[in-house]
Amino acid sequence: MTETTSRAASAALYRAVWRWHFIAGLVILPFVLILAITGGIYLFKDEINDAAYSRLRFVEPATAQRAPSALAAAALEAHPGELKAYTPPASATRSAEIDILGADGLKDTVYVNPYTGEVLGTLWDGGAAGSPAMYVVRKLHSLEYVGWLGNRLIEMAAGWMVLLVASGIYLWWPRGRGLGTTSIKARRGRPWWRDLHAVTGLYTGVFIVFLALTGLPWSAIWGGKFYEYANALELGMPEGYWSGLPSSTVPLSEATDRAPWIIEKQPVPMSSAAEGVPQTLDQVVATVEGLGIVPGYSVSMPRGPAGVFTASVYPDDITYEQVIHLDQYSGAVLYDADLADLGTLGRWAEWGISVHMGQEWGLVNQIVLLLACLAMVGLCVSGAAMWWKRRPSGALGVPQVPTDWRFPRTLLLMAVAAGVFFPLVGLSMLGLAAVEVALHLARRRKALA
């Protein structure tokens, strides 16, 4: 290949990558904005909940706390219904939380002063989000309000985010044409937006890729396959899961709000008998605390006569993650596992998810990821600004298709690999390729007419 031919092929490849970077960026832009804004908010869900509902969540410490059964009784008296879960105070200044399913079919969280038994108030149960407001933010983050389609759109966007970072670095890479800047050198106009876009992506790309990859376990297709393969290879769930005990049809995610991701789809076990005198809440709390479960845990009540008590905690320090199942009648420990009992992929996934949610290293973790979220917003704004400024009047302004069509052979292997690793990205690639071919054929027909 001559030097001239090599330069032509390189230029064609560059324009092809630029075109797809441009198109994919515009397509996923609204989804990236949703992920960045809601994710940045959710990083501080505990701080927001504490500030918004301080009257419910905080109490003045006193000498001795009342028994869990007494606190549950006080909550049921003020809010009749079925006791579903009990969360002891996480510290001396925290209230106890009791989840109650009312006659209207709605589950509410009743906040009780653990020292006096006073009912401080109620909120509609927001699950792991901790409040109705944060529940909305969480559902918006995954677009669950749109149903199965929303989850898949977010999964596609997350996969494309990884590819956009990679293609962005390729486009940024110095080629002796004034690109590759590590600081904003332009003063105004489209060059300023270009520099802002490039520099922001350069310094935050690794964090964006981390957020995308650690968010994918929640997705339907990519996350489902990861879950399936990790457990099939015995690298996810603990070996000998449930120890051969009879299991129910209730997944762990429905039994508790604090389920580790890698086992949340697995069914909880059943009690050895379906009749007898159930353990009291006081006995269950004493048992699980004797097993070393850390503050912040919750005890879920058995579902039906054969159900089990489930105690689970998902703390900021993920090494103290723990799930315990107790026989409803005998109080026997049916299952007790923590992070160390998980397989290698299970531990990695749990750690990644913990960091993704801003838990692992406290405020430092939250601030770093907040900056990454702000960078994602900045990339969306700068990318949209560049497009708007270069867009011809009355046209979309998409970079032209290279006249040298040898570039697909260079991109094919990378595109296939990316499509296999991110199935929904691969599907969207096929859609974009079909549009490209249709436009190319339409131009040829027009030229021959």
Coordinates of C-alpha atoms in Angstrom, one line a residue:
M1 CA 0.0 0.0 0.0
T2 CA 1.5 3.4 -1.0
E3 CA 1.8 6.2 1.4
T4 CA -0.9 8.1 -0.5
T5 CA -3.3 5.1 -0.4
S6 CA -2.6 4.6 3.3
R7 CA -3.4 8.2 4.1
A8 CA -6.6 8.0 2.1
A9 CA -7.7 4.9 4.0
S10 CA -6.8 6.5 7.3
A11 CA -8.8 9.6 6.4
A12 CA -11.7 7.4 5.4
L13 CA -11.6 5.5 8.7
Y14 CA -11.4 8.8 10.6
R15 CA -14.5 10.2 8.8
A16 CA -16.4 6.9 9.3
V17 CA -15.7 6.9 13.1
W18 CA -16.5 10.6 13.3
R19 CA -19.8 10.0 11.5
W20 CA -20.9 7.2 13.8
H21 CA -19.6 9.0 16.9
F22 CA -21.8 12.0 15.8
I23 CA -24.9 10.0 15.0
A24 CA -24.7 7.7 18.1
G25 CA -24.0 10.7 20.3
L26 CA -27.1 12.5 19.1
V27 CA -29.3 9.4 19.4
I28 CA -28.3 8.6 23.1
L29 CA -28.0 12.2 24.2
P30 CA -31.4 12.4 26.0
F31 CA -30.8 9.1 27.7
V32 CA -27.3 10.2 28.9
L33 CA -28.8 13.4 30.3
I34 CA -31.4 11.3 32.2
L35 CA -28.7 9.0 33.6
A36 CA -26.4 11.8 34.6
I37 CA -29.0 14.0 36.3
T38 CA -30.9 11.3 38.1
G39 CA -27.6 9.5 39.0
G40 CA -26.1 12.7 40.4
I41 CA -29.1 13.2 42.6
Y42 CA -29.3 9.6 43.7
L43 CA -25.7 9.6 44.9
F44 CA -26.9 11.8 47.8
K45 CA -30.2 10.0 48.5
D46 CA -29.3 9.5 52.2
E47 CA -28.3 13.1 52.7
I48 CA -31.4 14.3 50.9
N49 CA -33.7 12.0 52.8
D50 CA -32.2 13.0 56.1
A51 CA -32.6 16.7 55.3
A52 CA -36.2 16.3 53.9
Y53 CA -37.5 13.9 56.6
S54 CA -35.3 14.8 59.6
R55 CA -38.4 14.9 61.8
L56 CA -39.1 11.3 61.0
R57 CA -35.6 9.9 60.8
F58 CA -33.9 11.4 63.8
V59 CA -34.5 11.3 67.6
E60 CA -32.9 12.5 70.8
P61 CA -30.9 9.6 72.3
A62 CA -32.0 8.3 75.8
T63 CA -31.0 5.6 78.2
A64 CA -32.6 2.4 76.9
Q65 CA -34.5 1.4 73.8
R66 CA -37.8 -0.5 73.8
A67 CA -38.0 -4.0 72.5
P68 CA -38.6 -4.5 68.8
S69 CA -42.0 -6.1 69.4
A70 CA -43.1 -3.1 71.4
L71 CA -42.1 -0.7 68.7
A72 CA -43.9 -2.8 66.0
A73 CA -47.0 -2.9 68.2
A74 CA -47.0 0.9 68.5
A75 CA -46.7 1.2 64.8
L76 CA -49.5 -1.2 64.2
E77 CA -51.7 0.5 66.6
A78 CA -51.3 3.8 64.8
H79 CA -51.4 2.3 61.4
P80 CA -53.3 -1.0 61.4
G81 CA -52.4 -3.6 58.8
E82 CA -49.9 -6.5 58.3
L83 CA -46.4 -6.2 59.6
K84 CA -44.0 -6.7 56.7
A85 CA -40.5 -5.6 57.9
Y86 CA -38.7 -4.2 60.9
T87 CA -35.6 -2.0 60.6
P88 CA -33.9 -1.3 64.0
P89 CA -32.3 2.1 64.6
A90 CA -29.0 2.3 62.7
S91 CA -27.5 4.5 65.5
A92 CA -28.5 6.0 68.8
T93 CA -30.0 9.1 67.1
R94 CA -32.1 7.2 64.5
S95 CA -35.7 6.1 64.6
A96 CA -36.9 2.6 64.0
E97 CA -38.7 1.9 60.8
I98 CA -41.6 -0.5 60.5
D99 CA -43.1 -1.4 57.1
I100 CA -46.9 -2.1 57.3
L101 CA -49.1 -3.3 54.5
G102 CA -52.5 -1.5 54.9
A103 CA -56.0 -2.6 54.0
D104 CA -55.7 -0.4 50.9
G105 CA -52.9 -2.6 49.5
L106 CA -50.2 0.1 50.0
K107 CA -47.1 -0.4 52.1
D108 CA -46.1 2.4 54.3
T109 CA -43.1 3.0 56.5
V110 CA -43.9 4.0 60.1
Y111 CA -41.2 5.8 62.0
V112 CA -41.1 5.2 65.7
N113 CA -39.0 6.7 68.5
P114 CA -37.1 3.7 69.9
Y115 CA -36.9 5.2 73.4
T116 CA -40.4 6.4 73.9
G117 CA -42.5 4.3 71.4
E118 CA -43.9 7.5 69.9
V119 CA -45.0 7.2 66.3
L120 CA -43.3 10.1 64.5
G121 CA -45.1 9.8 61.2
T122 CA -45.4 7.7 58.1
L123 CA -44.2 7.7 54.4
W124 CA -45.2 5.6 51.5
D125 CA -42.6 2.9 51.4
G126 CA -39.9 3.8 48.9
G127 CA -37.9 0.6 49.3
A128 CA -34.1 0.9 49.0
A129 CA -34.6 4.5 47.9
G130 CA -35.7 5.4 51.4
S131 CA -38.4 7.8 50.4
P132 CA -41.1 8.4 47.7
A133 CA -39.1 11.2 46.2
M134 CA -35.9 9.1 45.8
Y135 CA -38.1 6.2 44.6
V136 CA -39.2 8.4 41.6
V137 CA -35.5 9.4 40.9
R138 CA -34.5 5.7 41.0
K139 CA -37.2 4.7 38.6
L140 CA -36.4 7.6 36.2
H141 CA -32.8 6.6 36.3
S142 CA -33.6 3.2 34.8
L143 CA -36.7 4.5 32.8
E144 CA -38.8 1.8 34.5
Y145 CA -41.8 4.1 34.0
V146 CA -41.6 3.3 30.3
G147 CA -41.7 -0.5 31.0
W148 CA -39.5 -3.1 29.4
L149 CA -38.6 -0.7 26.5
G150 CA -37.2 1.9 28.9
N151 CA -34.8 -0.6 30.5
R152 CA -33.5 -1.7 27.1
L153 CA -33.1 1.9 25.9
I154 CA -31.0 2.7 29.0
E155 CA -28.9 -0.5 28.4
M156 CA -28.3 0.5 24.8
A157 CA -27.3 4.0 25.9
A158 CA -24.8 2.6 28.5
G159 CA -23.2 0.3 25.9
W160 CA -22.9 3.2 23.5
M161 CA -21.3 5.4 26.2
V162 CA -18.4 3.0 26.4
L163 CA -18.0 3.1 22.6
L164 CA -18.3 6.8 22.4
V165 CA -15.5 7.2 24.9
A166 CA -13.3 4.9 22.9
S167 CA -14.2 6.5 19.6
G168 CA -13.8 10.0 21.1
I169 CA -10.3 9.2 22.2
Y170 CA -9.5 7.9 18.7
L171 CA -10.9 11.2 17.2
W172 CA -8.9 13.2 19.8
W173 CA -5.6 11.4 19.2
P174 CA -2.9 13.8 17.8
R175 CA -2.3 13.5 14.1
G176 CA -0.4 16.7 13.4
R177 CA -3.5 18.7 12.7
G178 CA -3.9 20.6 15.9
L179 CA -6.0 18.0 17.6
G180 CA -5.2 16.2 20.8
T181 CA -5.3 19.3 23.0
T182 CA -5.2 18.7 26.8
S183 CA -6.5 22.1 27.6
I184 CA -9.1 24.5 26.1
K185 CA -7.1 26.7 23.7
A186 CA -9.8 28.2 21.6
R187 CA -11.5 31.4 22.7
R188 CA -14.9 31.3 21.2
G189 CA -17.3 29.7 18.7
R190 CA -17.4 26.1 17.6
P191 CA -13.6 25.5 18.3
W192 CA -14.2 26.4 21.9
W193 CA -17.0 23.9 22.2
R194 CA -14.9 21.3 20.4
D195 CA -12.0 21.8 22.9
L196 CA -14.4 21.7 25.8
H197 CA -15.9 18.5 24.5
A198 CA -12.5 16.9 23.9
V199 CA -10.9 17.9 27.1
T200 CA -13.9 16.9 29.3
G201 CA -14.0 13.5 27.6
L202 CA -10.3 13.0 27.9
Y203 CA -10.1 13.5 31.7
T204 CA -13.4 11.9 32.7
G205 CA -13.7 9.1 30.1
V206 CA -12.5 6.4 32.5
F207 CA -15.1 7.4 35.1
I208 CA -17.9 7.4 32.5
V209 CA -16.9 3.9 31.3
F210 CA -16.8 2.7 34.9
L211 CA -20.3 4.1 35.6
A212 CA -21.7 2.5 32.4
L213 CA -20.2 -0.9 33.0
T214 CA -21.2 -1.0 36.7
G215 CA -24.7 0.1 35.9
L216 CA -25.2 -2.7 33.3
P217 CA -25.7 -5.5 35.8
W218 CA -29.2 -4.0 36.4
S219 CA -30.1 -4.2 32.7
A220 CA -32.4 -6.9 31.3
I221 CA -30.2 -8.5 28.6
W222 CA -26.6 -7.7 29.4
G223 CA -27.2 -8.0 33.1
G224 CA -29.3 -11.1 32.7
K225 CA -26.5 -12.9 30.8
F226 CA -23.9 -11.8 33.2
Y227 CA -26.0 -13.1 36.1
E228 CA -26.6 -16.4 34.2
Y229 CA -23.0 -17.0 33.2
A230 CA -21.5 -15.9 36.6
N231 CA -23.8 -18.4 38.5
A232 CA -23.4 -21.1 35.9
L233 CA -19.6 -20.9 36.3
E234 CA -20.0 -20.9 40.1
L235 CA -18.4 -17.5 40.2
G236 CA -21.5 -15.7 41.4
M237 CA -23.7 -17.3 44.1
P238 CA -22.2 -19.1 47.0
E239 CA -21.4 -22.7 46.4
G240 CA -24.1 -25.0 47.6
Y241 CA -26.7 -22.3 47.6
W242 CA -29.4 -22.9 50.1
S243 CA -27.7 -26.2 51.0
G244 CA -30.3 -28.3 49.3
L245 CA -33.2 -26.9 51.4
P246 CA -36.6 -26.7 49.8
S247 CA -37.1 -23.3 48.1
S248 CA -40.2 -21.2 47.5
T249 CA -41.1 -19.3 44.4
V250 CA -40.4 -15.9 46.1
P251 CA -37.2 -14.3 44.8
L252 CA -34.9 -12.7 47.4
S253 CA -35.5 -9.2 45.9
E254 CA -39.2 -9.5 46.9
A255 CA -38.3 -10.7 50.4
T256 CA -36.1 -7.7 51.3
D257 CA -35.1 -4.3 49.9
R258 CA -31.5 -5.0 50.9
A259 CA -30.7 -8.0 48.6
P260 CA -27.2 -8.4 47.2
W261 CA -27.6 -8.1 43.4
I262 CA -25.9 -11.4 42.5
I263 CA -28.5 -13.5 44.4
E264 CA -31.5 -11.2 44.3
K265 CA -33.3 -13.4 41.7
Q266 CA -32.8 -16.6 43.6
P267 CA -35.8 -18.0 45.6
V268 CA -35.8 -17.9 49.4
P269 CA -35.9 -21.2 51.3
M270 CA -38.9 -22.5 53.1
S271 CA -39.3 -23.4 56.8
S272 CA -39.1 -27.1 57.7
A273 CA -42.7 -27.2 58.8
A274 CA -45.8 -25.2 57.8
E275 CA -47.3 -25.0 61.3
G276 CA -46.3 -24.3 64.8
V277 CA -45.6 -21.2 67.0
P278 CA -43.6 -18.7 65.1
Q279 CA -40.6 -17.0 66.6
T280 CA -41.2 -13.6 68.1
L281 CA -39.6 -10.5 66.5
D282 CA -37.5 -10.1 69.6
Q283 CA -36.1 -13.6 69.3
V284 CA -35.3 -13.1 65.6
V285 CA -33.5 -9.8 66.2
A286 CA -31.5 -11.4 69.0
T287 CA -30.5 -14.3 66.8
V288 CA -29.4 -12.2 63.7
E289 CA -27.5 -9.7 65.9
G290 CA -25.8 -12.7 67.5
L291 CA -24.7 -13.8 64.1
G292 CA -22.8 -10.4 63.7
I293 CA -25.1 -8.6 61.3
V294 CA -24.2 -4.9 61.3
P295 CA -26.5 -1.9 62.0
G296 CA -28.7 -0.8 59.1
Y297 CA -30.1 -4.2 58.6
S298 CA -33.8 -5.0 58.2
V299 CA -35.8 -8.1 59.2
S300 CA -38.6 -9.2 56.7
M301 CA -41.5 -11.2 58.0
P302 CA -42.3 -14.7 56.6
R303 CA -44.6 -15.0 53.6
G304 CA -47.2 -17.5 54.5
P305 CA -47.1 -20.6 56.8
A306 CA -44.0 -22.0 55.2
G307 CA -42.1 -18.7 54.9
V308 CA -38.9 -17.7 56.6
F309 CA -37.6 -14.6 58.4
T310 CA -35.0 -12.8 56.3
A311 CA -32.5 -10.4 57.7
S312 CA -30.3 -8.5 55.2
V313 CA -28.0 -5.5 55.2
Y314 CA -26.4 -3.7 52.3
P315 CA -24.0 -1.3 54.1
D316 CA -21.7 1.4 52.8
D317 CA -18.8 -0.9 53.5
I318 CA -19.8 -3.8 51.2
T319 CA -17.5 -6.2 53.1
Y320 CA -20.2 -6.3 55.8
E321 CA -23.0 -7.3 53.4
Q322 CA -24.9 -10.2 54.9
V323 CA -28.1 -12.2 54.3
I324 CA -29.6 -14.5 56.9
H325 CA -32.7 -16.8 56.7
L326 CA -34.2 -18.2 59.8
D327 CA -36.8 -21.0 60.1
Q328 CA -40.1 -19.4 61.0
Y329 CA -40.8 -21.8 63.9
S330 CA -37.6 -23.2 65.2
G331 CA -35.4 -20.2 64.6
A332 CA -32.8 -22.4 63.0
V333 CA -30.3 -20.7 60.7
L334 CA -31.1 -21.9 57.2
Y335 CA -28.7 -19.6 55.4
D336 CA -26.0 -17.1 56.5
A337 CA -23.7 -15.6 53.9
D338 CA -21.7 -12.5 53.5
L339 CA -19.5 -11.0 50.7
A340 CA -16.7 -13.4 51.3
D341 CA -19.0 -16.3 50.5
L342 CA -19.8 -15.1 47.0
G343 CA -17.9 -16.2 43.9
T344 CA -15.2 -13.9 42.3
L345 CA -17.6 -12.3 39.8
G346 CA -20.2 -11.9 42.5
R347 CA -17.8 -10.0 44.7
W348 CA -16.6 -7.8 41.8
A349 CA -20.2 -7.1 40.8
E350 CA -21.2 -6.2 44.4
W351 CA -18.2 -3.9 44.8
G352 CA -18.8 -2.2 41.5
I353 CA -22.4 -1.6 42.3
S354 CA -21.5 -0.2 45.7
V355 CA -19.1 2.2 44.2
H356 CA -21.6 3.1 41.4
M357 CA -24.0 4.2 44.1
G358 CA -21.4 6.3 45.9
Q359 CA -21.3 4.1 49.0
E360 CA -17.8 2.6 49.2
W361 CA -15.6 5.5 50.1
G362 CA -18.2 8.0 51.6
L363 CA -18.1 11.6 50.5
V364 CA -15.1 11.2 48.3
N365 CA -16.9 8.5 46.3
Q366 CA -19.9 10.7 46.0
I367 CA -18.1 13.8 44.9
V368 CA -15.9 12.0 42.3
L369 CA -19.0 10.4 40.7
L370 CA -21.0 13.6 40.9
L371 CA -18.2 15.3 38.9
A372 CA -18.4 12.5 36.4
C373 CA -22.2 13.0 36.1
L374 CA -21.6 16.8 35.6
A375 CA -19.0 15.9 32.9
M376 CA -21.6 13.7 31.1
V377 CA -24.0 16.7 31.1
G378 CA -21.2 18.9 29.8
L379 CA -20.4 16.5 27.0
C380 CA -24.0 16.4 26.0
V381 CA -24.3 20.2 26.0
S382 CA -21.0 20.8 24.2
G383 CA -21.8 18.0 21.6
A384 CA -25.2 19.5 20.9
A385 CA -23.7 23.0 20.7
M386 CA -21.0 21.8 18.1
W387 CA -23.7 20.1 16.1
W388 CA -26.0 23.2 16.2
K389 CA -23.2 25.6 15.1
R390 CA -22.0 23.4 12.2
R391 CA -25.4 22.4 11.1
P392 CA -26.3 23.9 7.7
S393 CA -29.6 25.8 7.6
G394 CA -32.5 23.3 6.9
A395 CA -30.2 20.2 7.2
L396 CA -29.2 17.8 9.9
G397 CA -25.5 18.4 9.4
V398 CA -24.3 14.8 9.7
P399 CA -20.7 14.2 8.6
Q400 CA -20.6 13.0 5.0
V401 CA -20.0 9.3 4.1
P402 CA -16.4 8.7 3.0
T403 CA -16.1 8.1 -0.7
D404 CA -13.5 5.4 0.0
W405 CA -15.6 2.4 1.2
R406 CA -12.6 0.3 2.3
F407 CA -13.1 1.4 5.9
P408 CA -15.8 -1.1 6.7
R409 CA -13.2 -3.9 6.6
T410 CA -11.2 -2.1 9.3
L411 CA -14.2 -1.4 11.5
L412 CA -15.9 -4.7 11.0
L413 CA -14.1 -6.7 13.6
M414 CA -14.4 -4.0 16.2
A415 CA -18.1 -3.5 15.4
V416 CA -18.8 -7.2 15.7
A417 CA -16.9 -7.5 19.0
A418 CA -18.8 -4.5 20.4
G419 CA -22.1 -5.9 19.1
V420 CA -21.5 -9.3 20.7
F421 CA -20.4 -7.8 24.1
F422 CA -23.3 -5.2 24.0
P423 CA -26.1 -7.0 22.2
L424 CA -28.5 -4.0 22.1
V425 CA -25.6 -1.8 20.8
G426 CA -25.1 -4.5 18.1
L427 CA -28.8 -4.3 17.2
S428 CA -28.7 -0.6 17.0
M429 CA -25.6 -0.8 14.8
L430 CA -27.5 -3.0 12.4
G431 CA -30.3 -0.5 12.3
L432 CA -27.9 2.4 11.7
A433 CA -26.0 0.3 9.0
A434 CA -29.3 -0.4 7.3
V435 CA -30.1 3.3 7.2
E436 CA -26.6 4.1 5.8
V437 CA -27.0 1.5 3.0
A438 CA -30.5 2.8 2.2
L439 CA -29.2 6.4 2.0
H440 CA -26.2 5.3 -0.1
L441 CA -28.5 3.4 -2.6
A442 CA -30.8 6.4 -2.8
R443 CA -27.9 8.7 -3.6
R444 CA -26.7 6.3 -6.3
R445 CA -30.1 6.1 -7.9
K446 CA -30.4 9.9 -7.8
A447 CA -26.9 10.2 -9.4
L448 CA -27.8 7.8 -12.2
A449 CA -31.2 9.4 -12.8

